[in-house]
Amino acid sequence: MNDYKVDIAVIGGGPAGMAAALEAKKQGAGTVMIIERDVELGGILQQCIHDGFGLHRFQKRMAGTEYAQVFVDDIESSDIWVLTDTMVLEVTQDRVIYACNNRDGMVEIRAGAIILAMGCRERTASQVLIYGYRPAGVLTAGAVQRYINIEGYLPGRKAVILGSGDIGLIMARRMTLEHIDVQGVYEVMQSPGGLTRNIVQCLDDYGIPLHLSTTVTKIHGKKRIEGVTVARVDENRRVIPGTENYIECDLLVLAVGLIPENELSIKAGIELDSRTKGPVLDNNFMTSVPGIFAAGNVAVVFDLVDYVSQSGEIAARGAMKYLRGQIHETPKYLKTIPAGNVNFVVPQRLVAGCACRTQLFMRVKSPDKKAQLVCGEGQAQIFQRKYPFVAPPEMISCTVDVTGTGDVTVTMKEGENHG
Ligand SMILES: Cc1cc2nc3c(=O)[nH]c(=O)nc-3n(C[C@H](O)[C@H](O)[C@H](O)COP(=O)(O)OP(=O)(O)OC[C@H]3O[C@@H](n4cnc5c(N)ncnc54)[C@H](O)[C@@H]3O)c2cc1C
């Protein structure tokens, strides 16, 4: 077994992991190692050849691959160790990482602090209830993205998309450009799951219909998918009899949600948040296990990669504080409390007495117009901002100065269109 001892080990070489490793170096870390199961750094951005990345960070529209390359170049010109083609199998509470690869077999890495940056994965056909067989031609949007953009395969000729998550919307446009006939996007909810800009740029601009309150109820075909039945649903998501419609297709693309990759976190005994499905974090992005931090989509599924990179930097600064002994092993915590139309807030807790500037990330429960965000610490109002439009797919971020003396309540007050 090959052994390593490092100051900071980062698991995952996507945008979160790369930003974390670079920030750790900037903050003066000695040995920093990225462990990545793929053969190259970049994470999921390697298959994102469309633009729209980096608007906040670089004030320009970049392809996902271009965005990733900026960080890859910086890592290549640094002394950060990169172990690619290496799969992490286990992380222990005393910060030992067990991994394996073809070169060394088992690898043991002892780290002063660990940053989890394993990203997220897509919900699959087995996680959504659809009657019928599971023939060839039922694929997640991410798999279709990989087949077309990296492997060079055409996965079908006539497609139906179930779910209006961002990857599905982006793939509706991409498939159209590859001459796949996209019949439509079918979304069970009353409002879209993806960003407004993607509805406009990927569906409206290409004349692809979006059918809200509609779902796929049956998959037809045994070996290869031959078609699907779609039907309208009521406000309780029950199928409305008599609205069924058969659509011929040889590809069903699923864009039905993303979940943080949390197997390693669960095995390490890290407390998870039932709403974000990622670890419960404090303002340093430290998990419930001292010295283990989390960033990017493994922490909470972000909408913009710019936020993903920022979260990596927050976790890296936290990890450096931990290494310098500036974080108590068992800190006393205050809570961030979502209220009104706010569904969840990350970080979920703040170190008592932290007296710091903290970035909060949140999503709302339902779309609204002219809403107002108000943050209060104890009795004091510490932040307020008006939003012309808020919707669950669009993450909201604000920076607040907290004294660390009381819980912080984060309220999105009702606007014109609530409910
Ligand atoms: C299929 C898919 C397509 C997407 N497409 C878009 C898009 O088009 N536009 C957009 O804005 N956002 C897209 N996203 C969202 C995208 O994930 C984020 O914008 C961002 O890339 C997340 O960064 P990350 O570093 O948190 O995760 P990732 O980019 O997913 O990186 C995580 C890395 O961790 C590695 N890893 C995981 N587990 C282990 C392990 N056990 N051992 C070692 N390494 C491990 C993975 O191989 C991966 O390289 C997509 C997400 C998915 C899942």
XYZ file of C-alpha atoms and ligand atoms in Angstrom:
472
model
C 0.000 0.000 0.000
C 1.254 3.493 -0.902
C 1.099 5.994 1.939
C 0.888 9.774 1.757
C 0.730 12.438 4.444
C -0.674 15.810 3.369
C -1.931 19.009 4.967
C -5.094 19.161 2.893
C -6.635 16.393 0.810
C -9.374 17.343 -1.640
C -11.604 14.533 -2.904
C -12.862 15.369 -6.396
C -11.190 17.437 -9.104
C -14.245 19.315 -10.425
C -14.641 23.096 -10.137
C -15.253 22.890 -6.368
C -12.195 20.726 -5.686
C -9.902 22.714 -7.967
C -10.957 26.063 -6.459
C -10.510 24.617 -2.958
C -7.010 23.295 -3.674
C -5.872 26.587 -5.250
C -7.314 28.675 -2.405
C -5.636 26.407 0.183
C -2.322 27.065 -1.539
C -3.033 30.797 -1.655
C -3.694 30.703 2.091
C -0.274 29.118 2.675
C -0.984 25.388 2.870
C 2.071 23.123 2.565
C 1.085 19.898 0.833
C -2.243 19.883 -0.960
C -3.464 16.833 -2.867
C -6.443 16.394 -5.198
C -7.708 12.835 -5.571
C -9.844 12.350 -8.684
C -11.365 9.124 -10.012
C -11.435 10.355 -13.630
C -8.321 10.434 -15.810
C -8.432 14.244 -15.990
C -9.371 17.188 -13.806
C -12.493 19.223 -14.608
C -15.359 17.136 -13.267
C -18.664 17.374 -15.045
C -17.544 20.560 -16.830
C -15.561 18.382 -19.246
C -18.833 17.482 -20.979
C -20.384 20.975 -20.803
C -19.398 22.496 -24.150
C -22.218 25.072 -24.131
C -21.584 28.611 -22.891
C -23.019 30.550 -19.956
C -20.411 29.614 -17.351
C -18.351 32.200 -15.480
C -20.683 35.207 -15.903
C -20.191 36.259 -12.261
C -16.570 35.256 -11.790
C -15.035 36.288 -15.096
C -17.814 38.620 -16.391
C -17.927 36.730 -19.678
C -19.735 33.812 -21.205
C -17.492 30.774 -21.235
C -18.041 27.141 -22.129
C -17.849 24.763 -19.151
C -14.634 23.335 -20.582
C -13.096 26.835 -20.874
C -14.100 27.663 -17.301
C -12.490 24.437 -16.034
C -9.318 25.007 -18.057
C -8.563 28.274 -16.204
C -8.329 26.272 -12.971
C -6.521 23.301 -14.565
C -3.836 25.688 -15.891
C -3.379 27.250 -12.441
C -3.088 23.817 -10.844
C -0.555 22.682 -13.421
C 1.623 25.680 -12.641
C 1.371 25.065 -8.871
C 2.889 22.364 -6.662
C -0.501 20.806 -5.877
C -0.290 17.001 -6.056
C -2.888 15.481 -8.343
C -3.745 11.781 -8.121
C -6.019 11.083 -11.078
C -7.585 7.755 -12.018
C -7.875 7.142 -8.283
C -11.139 6.232 -6.601
C -11.674 7.151 -2.960
C -13.390 4.266 -1.190
C -13.552 5.463 2.388
C -12.907 8.469 4.614
C -12.542 7.968 8.359
C -13.368 10.387 11.160
C -9.674 10.705 12.003
C -9.076 11.929 8.426
C -7.562 8.881 6.776
C -8.536 8.352 3.142
C -8.499 4.913 1.529
C -8.353 4.971 -2.250
C -7.268 2.688 -5.077
C -5.859 2.934 -8.566
C -4.241 0.722 -11.216
C -0.712 1.985 -10.535
C -0.424 1.644 -6.764
C -3.295 -0.645 -5.773
C -4.533 0.576 -2.407
C -3.482 4.066 -1.338
C -3.691 5.483 2.194
C -3.667 9.250 2.632
C -3.445 10.855 6.080
C -4.648 14.444 5.964
C -4.623 17.353 8.392
C -7.953 18.413 6.880
C -10.157 16.949 4.153
C -12.373 18.787 1.684
C -15.134 16.675 0.166
C -15.858 17.837 -3.424
C -17.359 14.747 -5.072
C -20.160 16.612 -6.878
C -23.641 15.228 -7.436
C -25.338 12.595 -9.503
C -28.568 12.370 -11.435
C -31.736 10.611 -10.375
C -32.234 7.612 -12.639
C -35.220 5.764 -14.127
C -35.316 3.496 -11.065
C -35.927 6.555 -8.865
C -39.014 7.747 -10.757
C -42.157 5.674 -10.941
C -42.939 4.907 -14.597
C -44.810 1.771 -15.702
C -43.389 -0.444 -18.411
C -40.074 -2.148 -19.145
C -36.645 -0.558 -18.925
C -35.609 -0.945 -22.567
C -32.545 0.558 -24.222
C -32.999 4.239 -24.982
C -33.947 5.428 -21.474
C -31.024 7.622 -20.418
C -30.304 10.427 -17.982
C -29.619 13.851 -19.486
C -26.030 13.710 -18.218
C -25.458 10.371 -19.969
C -26.848 11.803 -23.234
C -24.589 14.849 -22.766
C -21.584 12.570 -22.366
C -22.515 10.349 -25.350
C -22.909 13.314 -27.686
C -20.213 15.710 -26.419
C -17.439 13.305 -25.428
C -18.016 9.829 -26.906
C -19.375 11.051 -30.254
C -22.499 8.829 -30.307
C -26.015 9.759 -31.381
C -28.221 8.107 -28.736
C -31.490 8.375 -30.711
C -33.425 10.113 -33.509
C -36.688 11.094 -31.822
C -36.579 12.150 -28.166
C -38.944 12.946 -25.323
C -37.553 14.690 -22.242
C -39.043 13.999 -18.815
C -38.344 16.746 -16.300
C -37.287 20.325 -16.895
C -34.018 20.347 -14.950
C -31.216 22.427 -16.457
C -29.263 19.553 -17.962
C -32.415 18.373 -19.772
C -33.075 21.862 -21.128
C -29.493 22.210 -22.310
C -29.703 18.796 -23.941
C -32.986 19.706 -25.690
C -31.045 22.374 -27.579
C -27.961 20.207 -28.061
C -29.992 17.299 -29.457
C -31.846 19.643 -31.820
C -28.495 20.909 -33.132
C -27.535 17.250 -33.723
C -30.798 16.752 -35.722
C -32.505 14.655 -33.057
C -36.222 15.456 -33.255
C -37.117 16.650 -29.720
C -40.871 16.149 -29.227
C -41.119 18.175 -26.042
C -40.222 18.542 -22.386
C -42.764 17.092 -19.923
C -42.702 18.450 -16.360
C -44.922 17.073 -13.586
C -44.720 20.277 -11.539
C -46.648 23.479 -12.256
C -43.447 25.489 -12.776
C -40.180 24.599 -14.561
C -37.318 22.926 -12.681
C -34.585 24.774 -14.594
C -33.314 28.330 -14.832
C -35.454 30.859 -16.751
C -32.505 31.696 -19.016
C -32.323 28.024 -20.068
C -36.086 27.870 -20.795
C -35.698 30.881 -23.099
C -32.368 30.006 -24.732
C -32.785 26.226 -25.030
C -36.534 25.702 -25.586
C -38.239 28.922 -26.731
C -35.475 29.852 -29.193
C -35.746 26.396 -30.818
C -39.541 26.050 -30.747
C -39.431 23.089 -28.343
C -42.672 22.895 -26.307
C -42.634 22.730 -22.495
C -45.660 20.889 -21.067
C -46.120 21.729 -17.384
C -48.298 19.567 -15.065
C -47.679 16.665 -17.444
C -45.732 13.455 -16.965
C -44.698 10.215 -18.641
C -46.942 7.430 -17.328
C -45.727 4.478 -19.386
C -42.688 3.376 -21.361
C -43.477 1.242 -24.441
C -41.080 -1.247 -26.037
C -39.177 -4.250 -24.696
C -35.666 -4.229 -26.174
C -35.589 -0.655 -27.456
C -37.983 2.085 -26.398
C -40.704 2.590 -29.031
C -42.756 5.335 -27.400
C -44.144 6.787 -24.195
C -47.575 7.651 -22.854
C -47.813 11.151 -21.405
C -50.718 12.498 -19.345
C -51.729 15.665 -17.537
C -51.721 15.678 -13.727
C -53.758 17.634 -11.175
C -52.304 19.853 -8.433
C -51.657 16.731 -6.323
C -49.707 15.197 -9.211
C -52.411 12.565 -9.840
C -52.953 11.592 -13.473
C -56.133 13.121 -14.967
C -57.943 10.229 -16.707
C -58.668 10.783 -20.377
C -55.654 13.072 -20.951
C -53.275 10.257 -21.991
C -51.431 10.674 -25.257
C -49.038 8.258 -27.009
C -45.799 9.719 -28.410
C -43.508 7.693 -30.626
C -39.812 8.023 -29.706
C -36.609 6.001 -29.536
C -35.076 8.028 -26.691
C -36.455 9.060 -23.305
C -34.187 11.569 -21.579
C -34.568 11.929 -17.812
C -33.840 15.314 -16.230
C -35.519 14.645 -12.907
C -33.087 16.053 -10.390
C -29.619 15.861 -8.907
C -28.539 14.460 -5.535
C -25.227 15.101 -3.722
C -22.809 12.137 -3.938
C -22.980 11.374 -0.266
C -21.859 7.738 0.140
C -18.440 8.723 1.535
C -20.047 11.309 3.837
C -22.527 8.748 5.204
C -19.772 6.179 5.755
C -17.741 8.802 7.648
C -20.696 9.400 9.968
C -21.256 12.980 8.754
C -24.633 14.471 9.638
C -26.772 15.152 6.544
C -29.484 17.769 6.005
C -32.767 16.182 4.844
C -33.535 19.219 2.651
C -30.223 19.699 0.822
C -29.309 15.964 1.057
C -25.744 17.166 1.641
C -23.805 17.545 4.914
C -24.903 20.027 7.576
C -22.291 22.797 7.317
C -21.155 25.688 9.481
C -19.902 29.081 8.290
C -16.451 27.547 7.597
C -18.193 24.854 5.503
C -17.020 22.330 8.100
C -19.221 19.245 8.440
C -20.259 17.676 11.758
C -16.931 15.760 11.762
C -14.116 18.121 12.841
C -11.531 18.684 10.114
C -13.783 17.421 7.282
C -15.190 20.168 5.049
C -17.496 20.046 2.013
C -17.868 22.209 -1.105
C -19.680 22.311 -4.424
C -22.535 20.048 -5.378
C -21.678 17.460 -2.749
C -22.640 20.104 -0.185
C -25.770 21.380 -1.925
C -26.727 21.296 -5.595
C -25.828 24.785 -6.847
C -27.264 26.289 -10.032
C -24.177 28.263 -11.090
C -20.640 26.980 -11.276
C -19.448 30.401 -10.021
C -21.072 29.630 -6.632
C -19.511 26.151 -6.727
C -16.038 27.682 -7.011
C -16.801 30.189 -4.234
C -17.907 27.361 -1.949
C -14.613 25.571 -2.603
C -12.740 28.695 -1.533
C -14.821 29.065 1.645
C -14.119 25.419 2.559
C -10.392 25.884 1.876
C -10.187 28.944 4.139
C -12.042 26.936 6.795
C -9.652 24.000 6.400
C -6.677 26.356 6.824
C -8.208 27.802 9.994
C -8.629 24.239 11.260
C -4.980 23.401 10.516
C -3.874 26.541 12.348
C -5.899 25.523 15.403
C -8.315 28.469 14.967
C -11.384 26.202 14.987
C -12.531 24.497 18.149
C -12.920 20.685 17.839
C -16.453 20.886 19.254
C -17.690 24.408 18.529
C -20.875 25.782 20.045
C -23.343 26.524 17.259
C -26.089 28.977 16.416
C -28.595 28.192 13.666
C -29.533 29.780 10.370
C -33.304 29.449 10.238
C -35.169 29.461 6.885
C -38.497 31.310 7.142
C -41.312 32.508 4.884
C -40.717 31.332 1.328
C -37.121 30.142 2.024
C -36.768 26.375 1.661
C -33.233 25.949 3.025
C -30.142 27.951 3.933
C -26.502 26.867 3.624
C -24.577 27.011 5.911
C -27.091 25.539 8.301
C -25.239 26.809 11.378
C -22.781 29.443 12.578
C -20.029 29.144 15.125
C -21.159 31.050 18.229
C -19.196 34.276 18.712
C -17.769 34.055 15.176
C -18.233 37.830 14.460
C -17.620 37.366 10.770
C -18.768 38.067 7.231
C -20.643 35.022 5.959
C -22.046 34.132 2.579
C -25.471 32.482 2.730
C -26.913 30.358 -0.107
C -30.617 29.550 -0.292
C -33.499 28.446 -2.482
C -37.135 29.484 -2.234
C -40.069 27.079 -2.048
C -42.254 28.641 -4.751
C -42.021 31.301 -7.488
C -42.898 34.859 -6.484
C -42.653 38.427 -7.785
C -41.451 41.515 -5.913
C -40.303 39.458 -2.928
C -38.108 40.805 -0.139
C -35.294 38.975 1.611
C -34.729 39.949 5.238
C -32.057 38.471 7.525
C -32.181 39.065 11.252
C -29.762 38.132 14.023
C -31.601 37.985 17.315
C -33.678 41.188 17.274
C -31.415 43.071 14.823
C -32.033 43.253 11.081
C -28.692 42.622 9.358
C -29.681 42.413 5.682
C -32.499 43.213 3.306
C -32.869 43.149 -0.475
C -35.768 43.246 -2.940
C -36.012 40.742 -5.799
C -38.208 41.357 -8.874
C -38.579 37.586 -9.301
C -37.622 34.510 -7.265
C -38.078 30.828 -8.191
C -36.866 27.514 -6.731
C -34.362 26.735 -9.531
C -32.503 30.055 -9.054
C -30.196 29.955 -6.053
C -30.020 33.173 -4.035
C -26.857 34.266 -2.295
C -26.221 37.135 0.095
C -23.372 38.157 2.345
C -24.148 39.133 5.931
C -22.052 40.443 8.804
C -22.937 38.442 11.897
C -21.850 39.018 15.472
C -22.347 35.368 16.391
C -24.567 36.226 19.324
C -27.891 34.791 18.124
C -29.583 32.556 15.562
C -29.910 34.134 12.104
C -33.398 34.028 10.601
C -33.515 34.218 6.804
C -36.974 35.206 5.572
C -38.226 35.676 2.022
C -41.318 37.792 2.550
C -44.324 37.211 0.335
C -44.514 39.343 -2.789
C -47.227 39.790 -5.405
C -47.493 36.293 -6.707
C -47.143 34.062 -3.709
C -48.715 30.608 -3.885
C -24.531 15.113 -15.583
C -24.432 16.553 -15.158
C -24.391 17.552 -16.143
C -24.318 18.895 -15.752
N -24.360 19.847 -16.710
C -24.379 21.142 -16.343
C -24.480 22.159 -17.297
O -24.607 21.862 -18.469
N -24.432 23.462 -16.874
C -24.292 23.811 -15.557
O -24.244 25.013 -15.184
N -24.188 22.858 -14.634
C -24.247 21.546 -14.996
N -24.173 20.594 -14.059
C -23.977 21.046 -12.710
C -22.475 20.932 -12.418
O -22.328 19.740 -11.716
C -21.899 22.066 -11.594
O -22.042 23.268 -12.267
C -20.420 21.866 -11.213
O -19.725 21.273 -12.270
C -20.305 21.073 -9.967
O -18.973 21.078 -9.558
P -18.445 20.097 -8.463
O -16.981 20.288 -8.414
O -19.236 20.261 -7.230
O -18.808 18.651 -9.034
P -18.299 17.859 -10.324
O -18.020 18.734 -11.467
O -19.305 16.772 -10.514
O -16.926 17.221 -9.827
C -16.860 16.211 -8.862
C -15.637 15.370 -9.125
O -15.479 14.434 -8.055
C -15.042 13.206 -8.599
N -15.394 12.139 -7.644
C -16.623 11.796 -7.202
N -16.549 10.761 -6.328
C -15.233 10.465 -6.223
C -14.522 9.473 -5.481
N -15.147 8.612 -4.664
N -13.178 9.423 -5.617
C -12.517 10.307 -6.423
N -13.146 11.246 -7.159
C -14.490 11.333 -7.054
C -15.798 13.113 -9.916
O -15.181 12.220 -10.814
C -15.754 14.555 -10.393
O -14.653 14.815 -11.221
C -24.246 19.242 -14.390
C -24.261 18.217 -13.423
C -24.372 16.891 -13.791
C -24.394 15.807 -12.719
